[in-house]
Coordinates of C-alpha atoms and ligand atoms in Angstrom, one line a residue:
M1 CA -105.5 108.2 -195.9
E2 CA -105.6 106.7 -192.8
Y3 CA -101.9 105.2 -193.0
L4 CA -101.0 108.7 -194.3
T5 CA -101.9 110.4 -191.2
N6 CA -100.6 108.0 -188.5
F7 CA -97.1 108.3 -190.8
F8 CA -94.4 108.7 -188.1
L9 CA -97.1 109.9 -185.6
P10 CA -98.7 107.9 -182.7
S11 CA -102.4 106.4 -184.0
A12 CA -104.8 109.1 -183.8
E13 CA -107.7 108.3 -181.1
S14 CA -109.5 111.0 -180.5
T15 CA -112.1 112.8 -182.3
Y16 CA -109.9 116.0 -183.4
A17 CA -106.7 114.0 -183.8
A18 CA -107.1 113.8 -187.4
N19 CA -107.5 117.3 -187.8
V20 CA -104.4 118.3 -186.2
D21 CA -102.2 115.6 -188.0
A22 CA -103.8 117.0 -191.6
L23 CA -102.9 120.5 -190.8
F24 CA -99.4 119.0 -189.5
H25 CA -98.9 116.8 -192.8
F26 CA -100.0 120.1 -194.9
I27 CA -97.7 122.5 -193.3
N28 CA -94.8 119.8 -193.9
I29 CA -95.7 119.0 -197.5
V30 CA -95.9 122.5 -198.6
S31 CA -92.6 123.3 -196.5
L32 CA -91.0 120.7 -198.3
I33 CA -92.2 121.6 -201.7
L34 CA -90.6 125.1 -200.8
L35 CA -87.5 123.9 -199.6
V36 CA -86.6 121.5 -202.7
G37 CA -88.0 124.3 -205.1
I38 CA -86.0 127.2 -203.8
T39 CA -82.9 124.9 -203.4
I40 CA -83.2 123.7 -207.2
A41 CA -83.7 127.3 -208.2
I42 CA -80.6 128.7 -206.3
I43 CA -78.4 126.0 -207.4
Y44 CA -79.4 126.7 -211.0
F45 CA -79.0 130.6 -210.8
A46 CA -75.7 130.4 -209.2
I47 CA -74.5 128.2 -211.8
K48 CA -76.5 129.8 -214.9
Y49 CA -75.5 133.7 -213.7
R50 CA -72.2 133.2 -212.6
R51 CA -69.4 135.3 -213.6
K52 CA -67.6 133.6 -216.3
S53 CA -64.7 135.8 -216.9
Q54 CA -63.1 139.7 -215.8
E55 CA -64.9 140.6 -219.0
D56 CA -68.3 139.7 -218.7
T57 CA -70.9 142.8 -218.8
T58 CA -73.7 141.0 -217.9
P59 CA -75.8 144.2 -216.7
L60 CA -77.0 143.9 -212.8
I61 CA -80.6 143.0 -212.1
T62 CA -82.0 144.9 -209.5
H63 CA -85.5 144.0 -209.3
N64 CA -88.3 142.5 -210.9
T65 CA -91.9 143.7 -209.9
T66 CA -93.9 140.9 -210.9
L67 CA -91.4 138.3 -209.5
E68 CA -91.6 140.2 -206.1
V69 CA -95.2 140.3 -206.1
T70 CA -95.6 136.5 -206.8
W71 CA -93.3 135.3 -204.1
T72 CA -94.6 137.5 -201.5
V73 CA -98.5 136.8 -202.6
I74 CA -97.8 133.0 -203.0
P75 CA -96.6 132.6 -199.0
L76 CA -98.9 135.3 -197.6
I77 CA -101.7 133.0 -199.2
L78 CA -100.3 129.7 -198.0
I79 CA -99.9 131.6 -194.6
L80 CA -103.4 132.5 -194.1
I81 CA -104.4 129.1 -195.0
V82 CA -102.5 127.9 -192.3
F83 CA -103.7 130.5 -190.0
G84 CA -107.7 130.0 -191.1
W85 CA -107.1 126.2 -190.6
G86 CA -105.0 126.3 -187.6
F87 CA -107.9 128.7 -186.1
N88 CA -110.6 126.9 -187.1
D89 CA -109.4 123.4 -185.4
Y90 CA -108.2 125.5 -182.3
V91 CA -111.6 126.7 -181.9
E92 CA -112.8 123.2 -182.1
M93 CA -110.1 122.1 -179.5
R94 CA -110.9 124.6 -177.0
T95 CA -115.1 124.2 -177.2
P96 CA -116.2 121.2 -175.5
P97 CA -119.7 120.1 -176.4
A98 CA -122.3 121.2 -174.0
N99 CA -123.1 117.7 -173.0
S100 CA -119.5 116.9 -171.9
Y101 CA -119.0 114.1 -169.2
E102 CA -117.1 116.3 -166.6
V103 CA -114.2 115.3 -164.8
Y104 CA -112.0 117.1 -162.3
V105 CA -108.3 116.8 -162.9
E106 CA -105.9 117.7 -159.7
S107 CA -102.0 117.7 -160.8
F108 CA -99.1 118.1 -157.9
S109 CA -96.0 117.1 -157.4
F110 CA -95.8 113.7 -158.1
G111 CA -99.0 112.7 -159.3
W112 CA -102.6 112.9 -160.9
N113 CA -106.2 112.8 -159.1
F114 CA -109.4 112.6 -161.1
E115 CA -112.7 112.8 -159.5
H116 CA -115.9 111.9 -161.5
P117 CA -119.2 113.8 -161.1
N118 CA -120.6 110.9 -158.8
G119 CA -117.4 111.3 -156.6
I120 CA -115.5 108.5 -157.6
K121 CA -112.2 109.2 -157.2
E122 CA -109.0 107.9 -159.2
S123 CA -105.2 108.2 -159.2
N124 CA -102.8 107.9 -161.9
N125 CA -105.7 106.3 -164.1
L126 CA -108.6 108.3 -165.6
T127 CA -111.4 105.6 -166.6
V128 CA -113.7 107.5 -169.3
P129 CA -116.6 105.8 -171.6
V130 CA -115.9 105.6 -175.4
G131 CA -117.4 108.2 -177.7
T132 CA -118.6 110.8 -175.2
P133 CA -117.0 114.1 -174.7
V134 CA -115.0 114.6 -171.7
R135 CA -114.2 118.0 -170.2
L136 CA -111.4 118.2 -168.1
I137 CA -111.6 120.8 -165.3
M138 CA -107.7 121.0 -164.4
R139 CA -106.1 123.0 -161.7
S140 CA -102.4 122.2 -160.0
R141 CA -102.4 121.4 -156.3
D142 CA -102.3 124.6 -154.1
G143 CA -98.7 125.8 -153.5
D144 CA -97.5 123.2 -155.8
V145 CA -95.9 123.7 -159.3
L146 CA -97.0 123.7 -163.1
H147 CA -97.6 120.3 -164.6
S148 CA -99.1 119.7 -167.7
F149 CA -101.2 117.1 -168.9
F150 CA -100.0 115.1 -172.5
V151 CA -102.0 112.3 -174.3
P152 CA -100.3 111.8 -177.4
Q153 CA -102.7 109.7 -179.1
F154 CA -105.7 112.2 -178.3
R155 CA -102.8 114.9 -179.3
L156 CA -104.4 116.9 -176.2
K157 CA -101.9 119.1 -174.2
Q158 CA -102.7 121.3 -171.7
D159 CA -100.8 123.2 -168.5
L160 CA -102.2 123.4 -165.0
M161 CA -101.7 125.8 -162.6
P162 CA -102.0 126.3 -158.8
N163 CA -104.8 128.6 -158.2
R164 CA -106.2 128.7 -161.5
N165 CA -108.3 126.2 -163.4
T166 CA -107.4 125.3 -167.3
Y167 CA -109.9 123.2 -169.3
A168 CA -109.4 120.6 -172.1
W169 CA -111.6 118.2 -173.7
F170 CA -111.6 115.2 -175.7
E171 CA -113.6 112.1 -177.3
A172 CA -112.1 109.2 -177.4
K173 CA -113.0 106.9 -180.7
N174 CA -111.9 103.5 -179.9
T175 CA -111.7 101.8 -176.4
G176 CA -108.4 100.9 -175.2
Q177 CA -105.5 102.0 -173.1
F178 CA -103.8 105.4 -174.1
V179 CA -100.9 106.7 -171.7
Y180 CA -100.3 110.0 -170.7
F181 CA -97.3 112.2 -169.4
C182 CA -96.3 115.0 -167.5
T183 CA -94.8 117.6 -169.9
E184 CA -93.7 120.3 -168.0
Y185 CA -90.5 119.8 -165.9
C186 CA -91.7 119.9 -162.6
G187 CA -89.4 118.4 -160.3
G188 CA -87.3 115.4 -159.3
G189 CA -90.3 112.9 -160.1
H190 CA -91.3 114.5 -163.4
S191 CA -90.6 111.4 -165.2
M192 CA -92.8 109.4 -163.1
M193 CA -96.0 111.7 -163.6
N194 CA -97.1 109.4 -166.1
G195 CA -100.6 107.2 -166.3
T196 CA -103.2 105.8 -168.3
V197 CA -106.7 106.8 -169.7
T198 CA -108.5 103.9 -169.6
V199 CA -111.4 103.9 -172.4
L200 CA -114.5 101.7 -172.0
T201 CA -117.8 100.7 -173.6
A202 CA -120.8 102.3 -172.3
A203 CA -121.6 99.0 -170.9
E204 CA -118.3 98.5 -169.4
F205 CA -118.0 101.9 -168.0
D206 CA -121.6 101.6 -166.0
E207 CA -120.3 98.6 -164.8
W208 CA -117.1 100.1 -163.4
N209 CA -119.2 102.7 -161.8
E210 CA -121.6 100.2 -159.7
E211 CA -118.2 98.3 -158.7
E212 CA -116.6 101.9 -157.6
L213 CA -119.7 103.1 -156.1
G214 CA -120.3 100.1 -154.3
R215 CA -116.9 99.8 -152.3
D216 CA -117.6 100.0 -149.0
L217 CA -114.2 101.6 -147.3
D218 CA -114.9 101.4 -143.5
A219 CA -115.3 97.3 -144.5
L220 CA -111.9 97.2 -146.2
P221 CA -109.3 95.7 -143.9
L222 CA -106.7 98.0 -143.0
A223 CA -103.8 97.0 -145.2
E224 CA -106.0 96.9 -148.3
L225 CA -107.3 100.6 -147.5
G226 CA -103.9 101.7 -146.9
R227 CA -103.1 100.3 -150.4
L228 CA -105.8 102.4 -151.7
V229 CA -104.7 105.4 -150.0
Y230 CA -101.3 105.0 -151.2
Q231 CA -102.4 105.3 -154.6
Q232 CA -104.7 108.2 -154.0
A233 CA -103.4 110.4 -151.7
G234 CA -100.2 111.1 -153.6
C235 CA -97.6 108.7 -151.8
Q236 CA -96.8 106.9 -155.1
G237 CA -95.6 109.9 -156.9
C238 CA -92.4 109.7 -154.3
H239 CA -92.2 106.6 -152.7
S240 CA -91.9 103.3 -154.4
V241 CA -93.2 99.8 -153.2
D242 CA -90.6 97.7 -154.9
G243 CA -87.5 99.1 -153.5
S244 CA -86.5 101.6 -156.3
S245 CA -85.8 105.1 -155.2
R246 CA -87.6 107.8 -155.9
V247 CA -88.0 111.5 -154.6
G248 CA -88.6 109.9 -151.3
P249 CA -87.1 106.8 -149.9
T250 CA -88.7 103.4 -150.8
L251 CA -91.8 101.6 -148.6
Q252 CA -90.4 98.2 -149.4
G253 CA -88.6 96.7 -146.1
L254 CA -89.2 100.2 -144.1
Y255 CA -90.6 98.8 -141.4
M256 CA -88.4 98.5 -138.7
R257 CA -85.2 99.4 -140.4
E258 CA -83.0 101.7 -138.8
R259 CA -83.2 105.4 -140.5
E260 CA -80.7 107.7 -140.5
F261 CA -81.9 111.2 -140.4
T262 CA -80.1 115.0 -141.3
D263 CA -80.0 116.0 -137.8
G264 CA -77.6 112.9 -136.9
S265 CA -79.9 111.0 -135.1
T266 CA -81.0 107.5 -136.0
R267 CA -84.6 105.9 -135.2
I268 CA -85.9 102.5 -136.1
A269 CA -89.1 102.5 -138.2
D270 CA -91.8 101.3 -135.8
E271 CA -95.3 102.1 -135.8
D272 CA -94.7 105.3 -134.0
Y273 CA -92.3 106.3 -136.6
L274 CA -94.2 105.6 -139.3
I275 CA -97.6 107.5 -138.2
E276 CA -95.2 110.8 -137.3
S277 CA -93.5 110.6 -140.4
I278 CA -97.1 110.9 -142.2
L279 CA -98.3 113.2 -140.2
Y280 CA -95.1 115.8 -139.5
P281 CA -93.1 115.1 -142.6
Q282 CA -90.8 117.4 -142.2
E283 CA -89.7 117.1 -138.6
L284 CA -87.3 114.3 -139.3
V285 CA -85.9 114.1 -142.6
N286 CA -83.8 111.0 -143.9
V287 CA -80.1 111.2 -144.8
G288 CA -79.9 111.6 -148.7
Y289 CA -83.6 112.8 -149.6
P290 CA -85.0 116.3 -149.7
N291 CA -87.3 117.8 -147.2
N292 CA -90.2 118.3 -149.4
M293 CA -92.9 116.0 -148.3
P294 CA -96.2 118.0 -148.1
N295 CA -97.2 118.8 -144.3
I296 CA -101.0 118.2 -145.1
Y297 CA -101.7 114.6 -144.3
Q298 CA -103.0 115.7 -140.7
Q299 CA -105.9 117.2 -142.6
T300 CA -106.5 115.1 -145.6
L301 CA -106.0 111.7 -144.2
S302 CA -108.4 110.4 -141.7
E303 CA -107.5 108.5 -138.5
R304 CA -108.1 105.0 -139.8
E305 CA -106.7 105.8 -143.5
V306 CA -103.2 106.6 -141.7
L307 CA -103.6 103.1 -140.0
G308 CA -104.0 101.5 -143.2
L309 CA -101.0 103.1 -144.5
V310 CA -99.2 101.7 -141.7
E311 CA -100.4 98.4 -142.0
F312 CA -99.9 98.7 -145.6
I313 CA -96.0 99.5 -145.2
K314 CA -95.6 96.6 -142.8
E315 CA -96.7 94.1 -145.7
L316 CA -94.2 95.5 -147.8
Q317 CA -91.2 93.1 -146.6
Ligands
LIG401 CU1 -95.5 117.0 -163.6 CU2 -93.8 117.1 -164.8

């Protein structure tokens, strides 16, 4: 049966994925049988009852109660089966088990933040234990737009909205890495809004937790802290570090390069400029890029984190 449920679909990696596939295949197979049967019947009757000559006097048939009841009742039964089956699976997919591990998910243009119950934060990768129900409490950043969290191998898809929580849950059957996507067209960085769900064994997950909790951010060198902030504050959604263009300019080779702004002025990207453009992103806008960097980093980043970003950028030559 496994080969059938995986037929032209990604492997089924959550506990409810196989149910979703089974219903999908049931609908497909029933539709296929009906399509073939009805098509053959149409062709057969069209030939058999065609008008053979002008004198053909075969009487017109206006209705047949038995036939009409049959072709109404059978589809009705099929639809009720699909409804009952789908409703049952839907309820399961919408009802996380009571002992679920809870993760807060925040989406923004253009990236994802995950916060674990013990305070560990991740961006663009979610680490979870295998065989454990995980409940996602999801929200789009205030003032941001709709995004949608889609893990094809889990058959999981849920929209996120600003100012309102939505929920989803899954239980991974196997360890491994599973790609997720943003599946709501949300702007220029939509195609970059993907990442991975990393599923670890319980022991690996404990180890990972210890490692993350033991990390002393104040002891990190500035540039390393900056790399972390770059990943976690959402910078990487819009700014690449490899020279490629995203929604915003790349950070590679940015330091000490001359920048051109929409007001016609230019400036060398020294430390002062980098700090200012992080804290007041809408003051000077680079030519060729939209003025849509969030004006939030005065509130969300500490002074050391801003300096960390500057040092991080300086190393990207
Ligand atoms: Cu976020 Cu598409």
